CSV table of C-alpha atoms in Angstrom, one decimal:
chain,number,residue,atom,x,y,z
A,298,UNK,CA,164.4,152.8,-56.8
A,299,UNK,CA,162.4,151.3,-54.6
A,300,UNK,CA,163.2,148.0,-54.6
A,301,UNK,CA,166.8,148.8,-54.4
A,302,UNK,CA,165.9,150.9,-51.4
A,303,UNK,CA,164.5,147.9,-49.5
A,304,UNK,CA,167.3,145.9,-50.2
A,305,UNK,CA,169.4,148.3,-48.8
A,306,UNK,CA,167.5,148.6,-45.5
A,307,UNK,CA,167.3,144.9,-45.0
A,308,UNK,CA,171.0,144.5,-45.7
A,309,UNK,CA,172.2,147.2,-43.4
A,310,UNK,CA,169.4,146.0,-40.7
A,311,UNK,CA,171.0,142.2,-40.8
A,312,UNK,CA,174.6,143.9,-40.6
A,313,UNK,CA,173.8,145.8,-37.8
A,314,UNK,CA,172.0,143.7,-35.6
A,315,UNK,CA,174.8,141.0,-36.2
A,316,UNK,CA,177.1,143.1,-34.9
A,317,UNK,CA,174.9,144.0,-31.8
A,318,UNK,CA,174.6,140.2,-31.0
A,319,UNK,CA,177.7,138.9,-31.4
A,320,UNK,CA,180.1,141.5,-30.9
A,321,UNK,CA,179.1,142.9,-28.0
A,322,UNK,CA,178.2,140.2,-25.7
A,323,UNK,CA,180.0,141.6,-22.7
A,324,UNK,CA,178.1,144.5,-22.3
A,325,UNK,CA,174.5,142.5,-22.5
A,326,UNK,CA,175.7,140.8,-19.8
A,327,UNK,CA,176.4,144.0,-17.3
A,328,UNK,CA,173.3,145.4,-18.5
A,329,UNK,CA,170.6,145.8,-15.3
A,330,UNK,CA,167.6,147.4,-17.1
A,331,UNK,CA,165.5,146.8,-19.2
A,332,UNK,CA,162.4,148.3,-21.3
A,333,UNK,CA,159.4,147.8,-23.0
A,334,UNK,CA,157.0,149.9,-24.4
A,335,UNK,CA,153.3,150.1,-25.2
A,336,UNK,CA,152.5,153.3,-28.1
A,337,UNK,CA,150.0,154.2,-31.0
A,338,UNK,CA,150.8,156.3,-34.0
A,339,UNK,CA,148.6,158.1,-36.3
A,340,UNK,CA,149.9,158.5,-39.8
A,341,UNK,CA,148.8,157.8,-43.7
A,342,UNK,CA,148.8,154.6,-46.2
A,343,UNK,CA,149.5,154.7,-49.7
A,344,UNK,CA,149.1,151.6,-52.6
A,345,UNK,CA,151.4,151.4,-55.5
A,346,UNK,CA,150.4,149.5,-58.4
A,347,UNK,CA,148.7,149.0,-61.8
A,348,UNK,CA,146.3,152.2,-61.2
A,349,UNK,CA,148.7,153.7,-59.2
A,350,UNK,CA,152.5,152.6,-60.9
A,351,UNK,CA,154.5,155.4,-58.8
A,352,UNK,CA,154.5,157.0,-55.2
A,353,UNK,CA,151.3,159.8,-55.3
A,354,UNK,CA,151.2,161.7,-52.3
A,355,UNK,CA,147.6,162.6,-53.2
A,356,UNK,CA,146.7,159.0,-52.6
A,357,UNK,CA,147.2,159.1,-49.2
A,358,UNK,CA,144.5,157.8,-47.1
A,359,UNK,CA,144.2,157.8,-43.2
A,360,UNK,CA,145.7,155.1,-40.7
A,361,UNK,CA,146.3,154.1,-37.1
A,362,UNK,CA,148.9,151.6,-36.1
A,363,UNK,CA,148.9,150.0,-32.5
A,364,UNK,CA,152.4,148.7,-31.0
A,365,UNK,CA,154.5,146.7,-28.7
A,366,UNK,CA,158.3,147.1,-28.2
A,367,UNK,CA,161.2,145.1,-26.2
A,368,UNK,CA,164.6,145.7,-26.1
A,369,UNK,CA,166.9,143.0,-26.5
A,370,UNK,CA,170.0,145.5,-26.9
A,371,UNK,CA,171.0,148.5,-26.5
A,372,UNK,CA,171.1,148.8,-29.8
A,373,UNK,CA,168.1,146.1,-31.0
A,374,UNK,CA,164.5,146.4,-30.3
A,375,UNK,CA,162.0,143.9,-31.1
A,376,UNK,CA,158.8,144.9,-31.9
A,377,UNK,CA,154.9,143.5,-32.8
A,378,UNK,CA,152.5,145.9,-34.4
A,379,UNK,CA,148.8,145.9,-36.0
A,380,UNK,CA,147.8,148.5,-38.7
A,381,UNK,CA,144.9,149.5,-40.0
A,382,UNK,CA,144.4,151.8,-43.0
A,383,UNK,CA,142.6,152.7,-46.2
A,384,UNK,CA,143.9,152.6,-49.4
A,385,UNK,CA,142.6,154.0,-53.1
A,386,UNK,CA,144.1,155.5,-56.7
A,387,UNK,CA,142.7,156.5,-60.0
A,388,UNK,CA,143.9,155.9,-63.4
A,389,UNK,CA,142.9,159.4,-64.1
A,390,UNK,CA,145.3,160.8,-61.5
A,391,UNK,CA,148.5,159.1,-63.0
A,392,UNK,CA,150.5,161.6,-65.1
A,393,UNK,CA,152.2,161.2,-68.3
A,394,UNK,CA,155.5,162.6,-70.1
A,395,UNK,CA,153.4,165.0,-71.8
A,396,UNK,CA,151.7,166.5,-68.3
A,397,UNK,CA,148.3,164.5,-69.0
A,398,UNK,CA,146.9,161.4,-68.5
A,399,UNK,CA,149.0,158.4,-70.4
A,400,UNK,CA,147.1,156.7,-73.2
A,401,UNK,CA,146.8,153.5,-70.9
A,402,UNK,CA,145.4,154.9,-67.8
A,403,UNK,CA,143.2,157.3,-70.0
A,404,UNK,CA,141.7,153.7,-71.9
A,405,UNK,CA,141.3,151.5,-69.0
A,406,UNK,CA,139.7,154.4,-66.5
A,407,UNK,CA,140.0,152.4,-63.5
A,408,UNK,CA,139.7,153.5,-59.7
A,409,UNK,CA,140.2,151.3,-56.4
A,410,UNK,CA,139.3,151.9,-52.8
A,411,UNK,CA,139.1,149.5,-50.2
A,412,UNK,CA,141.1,149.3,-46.5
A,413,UNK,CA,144.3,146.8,-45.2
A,414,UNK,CA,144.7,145.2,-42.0
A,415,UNK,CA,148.3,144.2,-41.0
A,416,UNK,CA,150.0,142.4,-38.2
A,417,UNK,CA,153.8,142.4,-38.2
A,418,UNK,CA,156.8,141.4,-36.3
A,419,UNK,CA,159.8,143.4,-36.9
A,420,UNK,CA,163.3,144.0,-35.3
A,421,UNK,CA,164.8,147.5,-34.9
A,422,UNK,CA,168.1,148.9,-35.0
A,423,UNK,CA,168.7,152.0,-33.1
A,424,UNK,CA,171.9,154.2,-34.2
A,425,UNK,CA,172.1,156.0,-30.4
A,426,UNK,CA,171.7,155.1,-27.1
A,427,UNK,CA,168.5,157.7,-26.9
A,428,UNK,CA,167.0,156.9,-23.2
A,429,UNK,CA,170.1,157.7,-21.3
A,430,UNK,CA,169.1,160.6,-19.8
A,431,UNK,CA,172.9,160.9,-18.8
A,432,UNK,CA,173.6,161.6,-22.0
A,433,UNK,CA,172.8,164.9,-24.1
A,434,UNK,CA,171.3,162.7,-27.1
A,435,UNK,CA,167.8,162.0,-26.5
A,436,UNK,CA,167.3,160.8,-30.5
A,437,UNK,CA,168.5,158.2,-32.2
A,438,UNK,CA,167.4,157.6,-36.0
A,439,UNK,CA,166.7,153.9,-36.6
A,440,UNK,CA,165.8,151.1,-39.5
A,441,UNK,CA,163.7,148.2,-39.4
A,442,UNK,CA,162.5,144.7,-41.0
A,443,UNK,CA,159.9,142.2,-40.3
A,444,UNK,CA,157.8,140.0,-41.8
A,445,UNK,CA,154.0,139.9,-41.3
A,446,UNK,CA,150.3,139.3,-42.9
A,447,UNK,CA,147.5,141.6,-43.8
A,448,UNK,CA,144.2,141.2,-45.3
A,449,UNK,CA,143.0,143.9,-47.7
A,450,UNK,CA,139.5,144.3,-48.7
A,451,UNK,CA,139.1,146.7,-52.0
A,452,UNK,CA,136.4,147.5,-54.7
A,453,UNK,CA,137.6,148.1,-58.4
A,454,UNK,CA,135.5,150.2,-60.8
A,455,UNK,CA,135.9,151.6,-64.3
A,456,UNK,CA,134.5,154.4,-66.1
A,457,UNK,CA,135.5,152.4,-69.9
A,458,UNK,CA,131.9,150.4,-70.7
A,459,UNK,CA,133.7,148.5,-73.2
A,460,UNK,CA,136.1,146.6,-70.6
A,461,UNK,CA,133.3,144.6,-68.9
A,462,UNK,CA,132.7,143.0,-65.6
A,463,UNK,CA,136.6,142.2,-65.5
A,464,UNK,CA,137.6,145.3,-64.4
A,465,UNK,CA,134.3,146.2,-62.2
A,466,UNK,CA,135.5,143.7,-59.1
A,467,UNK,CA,135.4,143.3,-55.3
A,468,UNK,CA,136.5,141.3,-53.1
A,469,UNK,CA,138.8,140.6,-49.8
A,470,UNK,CA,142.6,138.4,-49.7
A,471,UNK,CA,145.0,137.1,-47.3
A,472,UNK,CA,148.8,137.5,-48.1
A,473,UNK,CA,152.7,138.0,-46.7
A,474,UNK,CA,154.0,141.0,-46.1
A,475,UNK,CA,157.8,141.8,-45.6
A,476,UNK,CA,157.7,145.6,-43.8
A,477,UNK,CA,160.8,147.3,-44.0
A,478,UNK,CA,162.1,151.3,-43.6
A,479,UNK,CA,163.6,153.4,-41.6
A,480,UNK,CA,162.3,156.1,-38.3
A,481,UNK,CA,163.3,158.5,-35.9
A,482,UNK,CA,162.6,158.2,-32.0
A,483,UNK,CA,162.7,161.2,-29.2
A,484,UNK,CA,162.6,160.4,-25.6
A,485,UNK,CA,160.3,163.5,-24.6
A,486,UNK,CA,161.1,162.5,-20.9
A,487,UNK,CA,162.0,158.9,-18.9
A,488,UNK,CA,158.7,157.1,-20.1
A,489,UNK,CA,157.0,159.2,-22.8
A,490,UNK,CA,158.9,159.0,-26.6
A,491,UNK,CA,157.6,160.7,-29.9
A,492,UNK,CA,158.5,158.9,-33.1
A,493,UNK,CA,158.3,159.2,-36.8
A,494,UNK,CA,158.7,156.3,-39.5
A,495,UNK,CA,158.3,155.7,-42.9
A,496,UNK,CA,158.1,152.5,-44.6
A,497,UNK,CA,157.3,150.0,-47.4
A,498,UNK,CA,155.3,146.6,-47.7
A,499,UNK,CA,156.0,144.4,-50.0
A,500,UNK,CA,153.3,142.0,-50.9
A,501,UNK,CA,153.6,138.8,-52.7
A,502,UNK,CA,150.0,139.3,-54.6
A,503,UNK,CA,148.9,140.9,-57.2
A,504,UNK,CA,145.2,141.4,-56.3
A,505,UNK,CA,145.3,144.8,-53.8
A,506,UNK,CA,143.6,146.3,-57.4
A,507,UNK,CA,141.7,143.1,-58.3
A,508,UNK,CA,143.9,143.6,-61.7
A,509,UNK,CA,146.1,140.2,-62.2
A,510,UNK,CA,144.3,138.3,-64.8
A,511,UNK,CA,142.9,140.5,-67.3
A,512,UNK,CA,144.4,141.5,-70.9
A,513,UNK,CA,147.9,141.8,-70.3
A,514,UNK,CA,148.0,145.1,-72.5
A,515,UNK,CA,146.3,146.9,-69.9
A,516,UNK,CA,148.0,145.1,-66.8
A,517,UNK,CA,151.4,144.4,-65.5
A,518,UNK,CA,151.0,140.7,-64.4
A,519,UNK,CA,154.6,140.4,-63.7
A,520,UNK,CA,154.7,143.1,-61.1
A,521,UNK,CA,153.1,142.6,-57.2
A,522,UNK,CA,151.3,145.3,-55.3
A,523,UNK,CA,152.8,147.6,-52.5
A,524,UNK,CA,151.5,149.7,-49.9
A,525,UNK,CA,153.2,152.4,-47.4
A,526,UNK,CA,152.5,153.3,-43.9
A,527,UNK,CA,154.0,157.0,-42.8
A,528,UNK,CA,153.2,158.1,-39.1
A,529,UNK,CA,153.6,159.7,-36.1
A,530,UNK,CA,153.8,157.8,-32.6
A,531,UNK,CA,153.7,158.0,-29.0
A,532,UNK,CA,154.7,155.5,-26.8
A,533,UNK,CA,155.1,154.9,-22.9
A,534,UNK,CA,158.5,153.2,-21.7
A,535,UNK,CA,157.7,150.7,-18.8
A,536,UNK,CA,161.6,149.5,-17.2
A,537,UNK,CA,162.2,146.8,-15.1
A,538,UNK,CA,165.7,146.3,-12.9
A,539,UNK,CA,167.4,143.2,-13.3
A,540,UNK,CA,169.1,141.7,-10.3
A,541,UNK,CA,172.9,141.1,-10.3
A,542,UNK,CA,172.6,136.9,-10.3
A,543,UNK,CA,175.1,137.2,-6.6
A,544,UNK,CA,171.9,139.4,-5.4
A,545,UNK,CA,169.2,137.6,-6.5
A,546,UNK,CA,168.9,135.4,-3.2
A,547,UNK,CA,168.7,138.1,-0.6
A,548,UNK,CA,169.1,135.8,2.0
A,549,UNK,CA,173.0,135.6,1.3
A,550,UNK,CA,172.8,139.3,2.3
A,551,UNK,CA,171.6,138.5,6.1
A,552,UNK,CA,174.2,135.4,6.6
């Protein structure tokens, strides 16, 4: 589900900003205005994996994301971001068919904690024209897709003696990131806007656990790691007025 879900987002996110590129050239060329803006958000991340293999809302651990935007369109906005945020899961948490602990999880009793840090680039695609203020919509929902790197430092323990130092690990790793999902965004006034987003990150590792290479009864090596960021933001809209190009030499005005 989730996979299909992110290849949904970055098909419609391609469609759409096609369309705002090439079939609308005449109204990027009238344009006069244009915005950036500078925000933070506060929000939760979340790891899915071996110890954790679906979505658990109780592994939800604190983050703060950082954030540029520019608007290249109406429609598209181009943005660069950094996130920090912790990440952790227990095998003891993950719940069977039968409403207890599956036989797996309940063998390998295996925990991680550690924290991610992510940079990203990623271009948005806003539904509504939402900072008109001519115009009764001040929202506009809106999906995204970038690409970026993180660095995730984690610590894996297990309460099963018998396992061995294979599943006691620690350790930090580089890797890609492709960040993709969808948000909302409210213009509170002409600068200030209060967002909310939720999205995926797929990885192309296997290591946010430290479980890749062990006994492949008790691991899924064919599977790579995700993790989520959910939020709240607040950003500050800065706009600048572009000249006409017949007023850009002001002397013509005076001849």
């Amino acid at each position: 589900m989730i996979v299909n879900a992110f290849r949904c987002a970055l098909l419609v996110c391609f469609v759409q900003a096609g369309s705002a590129f090439f079939c609308a050239p005449a109204q990027a060329q009238i344009e006069t205005q244009r915005t950036s803006e500078l925000g933070v958000g506060l929000g939760v991340t979340n790891y899915r994996g071996e110890i954790s293999p679906q979505y658990q809302f109780g592994n939800n651990r604190p983050a703060i994301t950082a954030f540029y935007r520019r608007d290249v369109s109406v429609p598209v906005t181009l943005r660069g971001s950094v996130l920090a945020g912790l990440l952790r899961a227990d095998d003891g948490d993950v719940t069977g068919a039968n409403g207890g602990v599956p036989p797996l999880q309940g063998y390998r009793g295996s925990n991680v904690k550690g924290s991610v840090l992510e940079a990203a680039a990623a271009m948005e695609y806003n539904f509504l024209d939402y900072r008109s203020r001519k115009k009764k919509v001040h929202f506009t929902p809106y999906l995204f897709i970038g690409v970026g790197a993180y660095y995730a430092n984690t610590r894996t323990v297990t309460t099963n003696q018998n396992l061995g130092p294979a599943y006691n690990q620690s350790g930090g790793h580089f890797g890609l990131v492709i960040p993709a999902g969808v948000g909302f965004k409210y213009a509170l006034s002409q600068h200030f806007n209060l967002g909310l987003e939720v999205g995926v990150r797929k990885t192309f590792s296997d290591q946010l656990d430290n479980l890749s290479d062990q006994d492949p009864l008790l691991v899924n090596a064919h599977d790579n790691d995700w993790y989520y960021y959910s939020g709240l933001s607040l950003s500050y809209t800065f706009y600048k007025v572009r000249c006409p190009p017949q007023y850009k030499n002001n002397k013509r005005l005076l001849e």
